[in-house]
Coordinates of C-alpha atoms in Angstrom, one line a residue:
M4 CA 5.0 -14.9 36.8
R5 CA 3.3 -17.1 34.2
G6 CA 0.6 -14.5 33.5
P7 CA 3.0 -11.5 32.9
A8 CA 5.4 -13.7 31.0
R9 CA 2.7 -15.0 28.7
W10 CA 1.4 -11.4 28.2
W11 CA 4.9 -10.2 27.2
R12 CA 5.5 -13.1 24.8
G13 CA 2.2 -12.5 23.2
K14 CA 3.3 -9.1 22.1
S15 CA 4.9 -8.4 18.7
T16 CA 8.4 -7.0 18.7
P17 CA 7.2 -3.4 17.9
A18 CA 4.6 -3.6 20.7
K19 CA 7.4 -4.8 23.1
V20 CA 9.6 -1.8 22.1
E21 CA 6.6 0.6 22.6
T22 CA 5.8 -0.9 26.0
Y23 CA 9.5 -0.5 27.0
T24 CA 9.6 3.1 25.7
R25 CA 6.5 4.1 27.6
S26 CA 7.7 2.4 30.8
T27 CA 11.0 4.2 30.5
F28 CA 9.4 7.6 30.4
H29 CA 7.0 6.8 33.3
F30 CA 10.0 5.6 35.2
F31 CA 11.7 8.9 34.6
A32 CA 8.7 10.6 36.3
V33 CA 9.0 8.3 39.3
L34 CA 12.7 8.9 39.4
E35 CA 12.2 12.6 39.4
I36 CA 9.9 12.4 42.3
A37 CA 12.0 10.0 44.3
A38 CA 15.4 11.5 43.6
I39 CA 14.5 15.2 44.1
G40 CA 11.1 15.4 45.9
L41 CA 11.9 12.9 48.7
T42 CA 15.5 13.9 49.4
G43 CA 14.4 17.2 50.7
F44 CA 12.9 15.7 53.9
G45 CA 16.4 15.0 55.2
Q46 CA 17.8 18.4 54.4
V47 CA 15.2 21.1 55.1
E48 CA 12.3 21.8 57.4
L49 CA 9.3 19.6 57.1
W50 CA 6.9 22.2 55.7
L51 CA 9.4 23.3 53.0
A52 CA 10.2 19.7 52.1
G53 CA 6.4 19.0 51.7
W54 CA 6.0 22.0 49.3
L55 CA 9.0 20.9 47.3
L56 CA 7.6 17.3 47.1
L57 CA 4.2 18.6 46.0
M58 CA 5.7 20.8 43.2
V59 CA 7.9 17.9 41.9
G60 CA 5.1 15.4 42.2
V61 CA 2.7 17.6 40.2
H62 CA 5.4 18.1 37.6
G63 CA 6.3 14.4 37.4
A64 CA 2.7 13.4 37.0
V65 CA 2.1 15.8 34.2
C66 CA 5.3 14.7 32.5
A67 CA 4.1 11.0 32.6
V68 CA 0.7 11.9 31.1
A69 CA 2.3 14.1 28.5
A70 CA 4.8 11.4 27.5
S71 CA 2.0 8.9 27.1
R72 CA -0.1 11.2 25.0
A73 CA 2.9 12.3 22.9
L74 CA 3.8 8.7 22.1
D75 CA 0.2 8.0 21.1
W76 CA 0.5 11.0 18.8
T77 CA 3.7 9.7 17.2
R78 CA 1.8 6.4 16.4
G79 CA -1.1 8.3 14.9
R80 CA -3.6 7.2 17.5
R81 CA -4.6 10.7 18.6
E82 CA -4.1 14.4 17.7
Q83 CA -1.0 16.2 18.9
P84 CA -1.6 17.1 22.6
V85 CA -0.8 20.8 22.1
R86 CA -2.7 22.1 25.1
L87 CA -1.1 19.4 27.4
L88 CA 2.4 20.3 26.1
W89 CA 1.8 24.0 26.8
T90 CA 0.4 23.1 30.2
L91 CA 3.6 21.1 30.9
G92 CA 5.8 24.0 29.8
A93 CA 3.9 26.4 32.0
I94 CA 4.1 24.1 35.1
T95 CA 7.8 23.5 34.4
A96 CA 8.5 27.3 34.3
A97 CA 6.4 27.9 37.4
V98 CA 8.0 25.2 39.5
A99 CA 11.5 26.2 38.4
C100 CA 10.9 29.9 39.2
A101 CA 9.4 28.9 42.6
A102 CA 12.4 26.7 43.4
L103 CA 14.8 29.4 42.5
A104 CA 12.9 32.0 44.5
I105 CA 13.0 29.7 47.5
A106 CA 16.8 29.4 47.1
E107 CA 17.3 33.2 46.8
Y108 CA 14.6 34.5 49.3
G109 CA 13.6 31.6 51.4
P110 CA 15.1 30.3 54.6
G111 CA 18.9 30.5 54.6
G112 CA 21.3 27.6 54.7
E113 CA 23.2 25.5 52.2
S114 CA 20.7 22.6 52.6
V115 CA 17.8 24.8 51.4
D116 CA 19.9 26.1 48.4
S117 CA 20.9 22.6 47.5
A118 CA 17.3 21.2 47.7
A119 CA 15.8 24.1 45.8
G120 CA 18.6 24.2 43.2
G121 CA 18.1 20.5 42.6
V122 CA 14.4 21.0 42.0
F123 CA 15.2 23.9 39.7
G124 CA 17.6 22.0 37.5
V125 CA 15.8 18.7 37.3
V126 CA 12.3 20.0 36.5
L127 CA 13.8 22.0 33.6
I128 CA 15.8 19.0 32.2
F129 CA 12.9 16.5 32.6
G130 CA 10.4 19.1 31.2
A131 CA 12.5 19.8 28.1
G132 CA 13.0 16.1 27.5
T133 CA 9.3 15.3 27.8
L134 CA 8.3 18.2 25.6
A135 CA 10.7 17.0 22.9
L136 CA 8.5 13.8 22.6
G137 CA 5.7 16.0 21.2
V138 CA 7.8 17.9 18.7
H139 CA 9.0 16.3 15.5
N140 CA 10.7 19.2 13.8
R141 CA 14.4 19.2 14.5
R142 CA 14.7 23.0 14.6
R143 CA 11.9 23.2 17.2
V144 CA 13.8 20.7 19.3
Y145 CA 16.9 22.9 19.1
A146 CA 14.9 26.0 19.9
L147 CA 13.2 24.2 22.9
V148 CA 16.6 23.1 24.4
G149 CA 18.2 26.5 23.8
G150 CA 15.2 28.3 25.2
F151 CA 15.2 26.3 28.4
G152 CA 19.0 26.9 28.8
A153 CA 18.7 30.6 28.1
G154 CA 15.6 31.0 30.3
A155 CA 17.3 29.3 33.2
G156 CA 20.2 31.8 33.0
A157 CA 17.9 34.8 32.6
V158 CA 15.7 33.9 35.5
S159 CA 18.8 33.3 37.7
L160 CA 20.2 36.7 36.8
A161 CA 16.7 38.3 37.4
L162 CA 16.5 36.9 40.9
G163 CA 20.0 38.2 41.8
A164 CA 22.3 35.3 41.1
P165 CA 25.9 36.3 40.2
G166 CA 26.9 36.2 36.6
A167 CA 29.2 33.2 37.0
A168 CA 26.6 31.2 38.8
A169 CA 24.0 32.1 36.1
L170 CA 26.4 30.9 33.4
V171 CA 26.9 27.6 35.2
V172 CA 23.2 27.1 35.6
T173 CA 22.7 27.9 31.8
L174 CA 25.3 25.4 30.7
A175 CA 24.1 22.7 33.1
V176 CA 20.4 23.0 32.0
L177 CA 21.5 23.3 28.4
F178 CA 23.5 20.1 28.5
G179 CA 21.0 18.1 30.6
S180 CA 18.0 19.1 28.5
A181 CA 19.9 18.4 25.3
L182 CA 20.8 14.9 26.5
F183 CA 17.2 14.2 27.6
A184 CA 15.7 15.6 24.4
F185 CA 18.1 13.5 22.3
T186 CA 17.0 10.4 24.2
S187 CA 13.3 11.3 23.5
V188 CA 13.9 11.9 19.8
F189 CA 15.9 8.8 19.4
S190 CA 13.3 6.7 21.3
V191 CA 10.6 7.9 18.9
W192 CA 12.8 7.2 15.9
L193 CA 13.6 3.7 17.1
L194 CA 10.0 2.9 17.8
D195 CA 8.9 4.2 14.3
A196 CA 11.7 2.1 12.7
F197 CA 10.5 -1.1 14.4
Y198 CA 6.9 -0.5 13.3
E199 CA 8.0 0.3 9.7
L200 CA 10.1 -2.9 9.6
D201 CA 7.2 -5.0 10.9
E202 CA 4.9 -3.4 8.3
A203 CA 7.5 -4.1 5.5
R204 CA 7.7 -7.7 6.6
E205 CA 3.9 -8.1 6.4
T206 CA 3.8 -6.4 3.0
R207 CA 6.5 -8.7 1.7
A208 CA 4.5 -11.7 2.9
R209 CA 1.4 -10.4 1.2
L210 CA 3.3 -9.8 -2.0
A211 CA 4.7 -13.3 -1.9
V212 CA 1.2 -14.7 -1.6
A213 CA -0.1 -12.5 -4.3
E214 CA 2.7 -13.5 -6.6
E215 CA 2.0 -17.2 -6.0
R216 CA -1.6 -16.7 -6.8
L217 CA -0.8 -14.9 -10.0
R218 CA 1.6 -17.7 -11.0
F219 CA -1.1 -20.3 -10.3
G220 CA -3.6 -18.2 -12.2
R221 CA -1.3 -18.0 -15.2
D222 CA -0.7 -21.7 -15.2
L223 CA -4.4 -22.4 -15.1
H224 CA -5.0 -19.9 -17.9
D225 CA -2.3 -21.4 -20.1
V226 CA -3.7 -24.9 -19.5
M227 CA -7.4 -24.1 -19.8
G228 CA -7.6 -21.1 -22.1
R229 CA -6.9 -22.9 -25.4
N230 CA -8.9 -26.0 -24.5
L231 CA -11.9 -24.0 -23.4
A232 CA -11.8 -22.1 -26.7
V233 CA -11.6 -25.3 -28.7
I234 CA -14.5 -26.8 -26.6
A235 CA -16.6 -23.7 -27.3
L236 CA -16.0 -23.8 -31.0
K237 CA -16.6 -27.5 -31.4
S238 CA -19.8 -27.3 -29.3
E239 CA -21.1 -24.6 -31.5
L240 CA -20.2 -26.6 -34.6
A241 CA -21.9 -29.7 -33.2
V242 CA -25.1 -27.6 -32.5
Q243 CA -25.1 -26.4 -36.1
L244 CA -24.6 -29.9 -37.5
A245 CA -27.3 -31.4 -35.2
R246 CA -29.8 -28.8 -36.5
R247 CA -29.1 -29.9 -40.0
G248 CA -29.4 -33.5 -39.1
R249 CA -25.7 -34.3 -39.9
A250 CA -24.2 -37.4 -38.3
E251 CA -20.9 -35.5 -37.9
A252 CA -22.3 -33.8 -34.8
V253 CA -21.7 -37.0 -32.8
D254 CA -18.1 -37.0 -33.8
Q255 CA -17.7 -33.4 -32.7
M256 CA -19.2 -34.0 -29.3
I257 CA -17.0 -37.0 -28.9
E258 CA -14.1 -34.7 -29.6
V259 CA -15.4 -32.2 -27.0
Q260 CA -15.6 -35.0 -24.5
R261 CA -12.0 -36.0 -25.2
I262 CA -10.8 -32.4 -24.8
A263 CA -12.7 -32.0 -21.6
Q264 CA -11.2 -35.1 -20.1
E265 CA -7.7 -34.0 -21.2
S266 CA -8.4 -30.6 -19.6
Q267 CA -9.3 -32.3 -16.3
R268 CA -6.0 -34.3 -16.4
E269 CA -4.0 -31.2 -17.1
V270 CA -5.6 -29.3 -14.3
R271 CA -4.8 -32.2 -11.9
D272 CA -1.2 -32.1 -13.1
V273 CA -1.0 -28.3 -12.4
V274 CA -2.5 -28.7 -9.0
R275 CA -0.3 -31.7 -8.2
G276 CA 2.8 -29.6 -9.2
Y277 CA 1.6 -26.7 -7.1
R278 CA 1.1 -28.9 -4.1
E279 CA 4.4 -30.8 -4.4
A280 CA 7.5 -29.2 -3.1
D281 CA 11.2 -29.7 -3.5
L282 CA 13.2 -30.1 -0.3
G283 CA 16.3 -28.3 -1.6
V284 CA 14.3 -25.4 -3.0
E285 CA 12.4 -25.1 0.3
L286 CA 15.6 -25.1 2.4
A287 CA 17.0 -22.3 0.3
G288 CA 13.7 -20.5 0.3
A289 CA 13.5 -20.7 4.1
H290 CA 17.0 -19.2 4.5
G291 CA 16.1 -16.4 2.2
V292 CA 12.8 -15.5 3.7
L293 CA 13.9 -15.7 7.3
T294 CA 17.0 -13.6 6.6
A295 CA 15.0 -11.0 4.8
A296 CA 12.7 -10.8 7.8
G297 CA 15.7 -10.0 10.0
I298 CA 16.0 -13.5 11.6
R299 CA 19.4 -15.0 11.7
C300 CA 19.0 -18.4 9.9
E301 CA 21.2 -21.4 9.8
V302 CA 20.4 -24.1 7.3
T303 CA 22.2 -27.5 7.2
G304 CA 21.4 -30.5 5.1
G305 CA 22.0 -32.2 1.7
E306 CA 23.9 -35.2 3.0
V307 CA 20.8 -37.5 2.8
T308 CA 20.3 -38.9 -0.7
G309 CA 18.0 -41.4 -2.4
L310 CA 14.8 -39.8 -1.1
S311 CA 11.7 -40.3 -3.3
A312 CA 9.8 -37.4 -4.6
E313 CA 6.9 -38.1 -2.2
V314 CA 9.2 -38.1 0.8
Q315 CA 11.0 -34.9 -0.4
S316 CA 7.6 -33.3 -0.9
A317 CA 6.4 -34.1 2.6
L318 CA 9.6 -32.9 4.2
A319 CA 9.6 -29.8 2.1
W320 CA 6.1 -29.0 3.2
A321 CA 7.3 -29.4 6.8
V322 CA 10.0 -26.8 6.1
R323 CA 7.5 -24.4 4.5
E324 CA 4.9 -24.7 7.3
A325 CA 7.5 -24.4 10.1
T326 CA 9.0 -21.3 8.4
T327 CA 5.6 -19.7 8.0
N328 CA 4.9 -20.3 11.7
V329 CA 8.2 -18.7 12.7
L330 CA 7.3 -15.6 10.7
R331 CA 3.7 -15.3 11.7
H332 CA 3.4 -16.6 15.3
G333 CA 6.8 -16.3 17.0
D334 CA 9.1 -13.5 17.9
A335 CA 12.3 -15.2 16.8
G336 CA 15.7 -13.7 16.3
W337 CA 17.3 -17.0 15.4
C338 CA 16.2 -20.1 13.5
A339 CA 18.0 -23.3 12.6
V340 CA 16.8 -25.7 9.9
G341 CA 18.6 -29.0 9.4
V342 CA 18.2 -32.3 7.6
R343 CA 20.3 -35.3 8.5
E344 CA 20.3 -39.1 8.7
R345 CA 20.1 -40.7 12.1
E346 CA 19.8 -44.4 12.9
G347 CA 17.9 -45.3 9.8
W348 CA 15.7 -42.2 9.8
V349 CA 15.7 -39.0 7.8
V350 CA 15.3 -36.3 10.4
L351 CA 14.2 -32.7 9.7
T352 CA 14.5 -30.3 12.6
V353 CA 13.3 -26.7 12.7
E354 CA 13.8 -24.7 15.9
N355 CA 13.8 -21.1 16.9
D356 CA 14.1 -18.9 19.9
G357 CA 10.7 -17.3 19.6
A358 CA 8.8 -19.9 21.6
S359 CA 5.3 -18.4 21.5
V360 CA 2.7 -21.1 21.0
P361 CA -0.5 -20.0 19.3
S362 CA -3.6 -22.0 19.3
G363 CA -4.2 -24.6 16.7
A364 CA -3.7 -28.3 16.2
G365 CA -2.6 -30.4 19.1
G366 CA 1.1 -31.1 19.5
K367 CA 3.3 -33.4 21.5
D368 CA 2.4 -33.8 25.2
G369 CA -0.7 -31.8 24.8
V370 CA 1.1 -28.7 23.7
S371 CA -0.9 -26.5 21.3
V372 CA 0.7 -25.8 18.0
P373 CA -0.3 -23.5 15.2
S374 CA -2.0 -24.2 12.0
G375 CA -0.8 -22.9 8.8
A376 CA -2.3 -21.0 5.9
G377 CA -4.4 -22.5 3.3
G378 CA -5.8 -25.2 5.7
S379 CA -2.6 -27.2 5.8
G380 CA -1.1 -26.7 9.2
L381 CA 0.8 -29.1 11.4
A382 CA -2.1 -31.4 11.5
G383 CA -2.0 -31.6 7.7
L384 CA 1.7 -32.3 7.8
R385 CA 1.1 -35.2 10.1
E386 CA -1.2 -36.7 7.5
R387 CA 1.4 -36.1 4.8
L388 CA 4.2 -37.7 6.8
A389 CA 1.9 -40.6 7.9
A390 CA 1.5 -41.4 4.2
V391 CA 5.3 -42.1 4.0
E392 CA 5.3 -43.7 7.5
G393 CA 6.8 -40.6 9.1
T394 CA 6.1 -38.7 12.3
L395 CA 5.9 -35.1 13.4
E396 CA 6.5 -33.6 16.9
A397 CA 6.2 -29.9 17.7
G398 CA 6.4 -28.0 21.0
P399 CA 8.6 -26.0 23.3
A400 CA 12.1 -27.3 24.0
D401 CA 14.8 -26.5 26.5
G402 CA 16.3 -23.0 26.5
G403 CA 13.2 -21.2 25.5
L404 CA 13.1 -22.8 22.0
F405 CA 10.2 -24.0 19.9
R406 CA 11.1 -27.1 17.9
V407 CA 9.5 -29.0 15.0
V408 CA 10.9 -32.5 14.3
A409 CA 9.8 -34.6 11.3
E410 CA 11.1 -38.1 10.8
V411 CA 10.8 -40.5 7.9
P412 CA 12.3 -44.1 8.0
L413 CA 15.0 -44.5 5.3
A414 CA 13.8 -48.0 4.5
T415 CA 10.4 -46.5 3.5
A416 CA 12.1 -43.7 1.5
G417 CA 14.4 -46.2 -0.3
A418 CA 11.6 -48.7 -1.0
R419 CA 9.4 -46.0 -2.5
E420 CA 12.3 -44.8 -4.7
V421 CA 12.9 -48.3 -6.0
M422 CA 9.1 -48.8 -6.7
A423 CA 9.1 -45.5 -8.5

């Protein structure tokens, strides 16, 4: 069970929905064969039951292949299987006509009529529903369902069935094929919606990264643009003065050196501000990002006060990294983020129900935990927390959860605040 379970957890949500959809339509083909093809062996003669099973088996197999190819087409992985759909339609019509002919002109008896009639109705309903997977136009789906219902009634009349019986057959096939076709169309719509939501979430993440890069680029431009222009002008002036043998060239180069050192300091300040994070801002940001991604998020905290900027930054980075891993690596539907004081420690807990564990830095008890973007994963967080005498634990928890726990002693946090 560990292999299939790991294979299933490793899939994204859209991939899981696609696998479920494919399995459902393949199960329909098996259900058609089992419910209709096999039941004839207890009702009619052996040779006739064998022929009915063969017809239903061929139809069910073609339905399964057509459903798989049609789903590939809806995902843009292959061209529309037009020939296969026409083949399925022809086989459906042939099997239905053969079953109705057996009921009208074959061996007498209610059991024969019941078995052949079941084959007639089921292959039309399953055939119409499978064909609807390969048709996206709504009018064509309506025409497909109406054509199958009208065709069933017309063939029944042509083979000598009474008018009332033909009407009942028409309504039954019309209702059944409409229900199955609706199921097919809705399944395709639901699958497309999951993939579009997943693509939108990825696009939102890429835009957030691009926006942060632009912000960082603007900050660097604001800091360095003016200073570099001044350095260029003063360097050019120093060159001109040096060529003329003027002593002022030394003063200009000293000024260039001072501006360059000032630029280095300002760049370090920009980078330091970029790397430092505010705990309250990160908690609010985690709630917003996870909610936007369709993950129900619960954020608690704020009762711990007196934390130094260094401690807040370390805990804020833990929130950021854990949130990123929930979005990228897990398949969570729920996430809880909390900060509280417990027995002289500041404790940050991030847990979610998408307990997939990607490869990365080592975690507690040998559990593998993911590494984050930008080279600052959970291993980097341990280093940040170690600088404030804190610890980090990450790994699966009870109830199928994945939990990240960061702890910092309050004595350290308060001492650093006083020293600051």
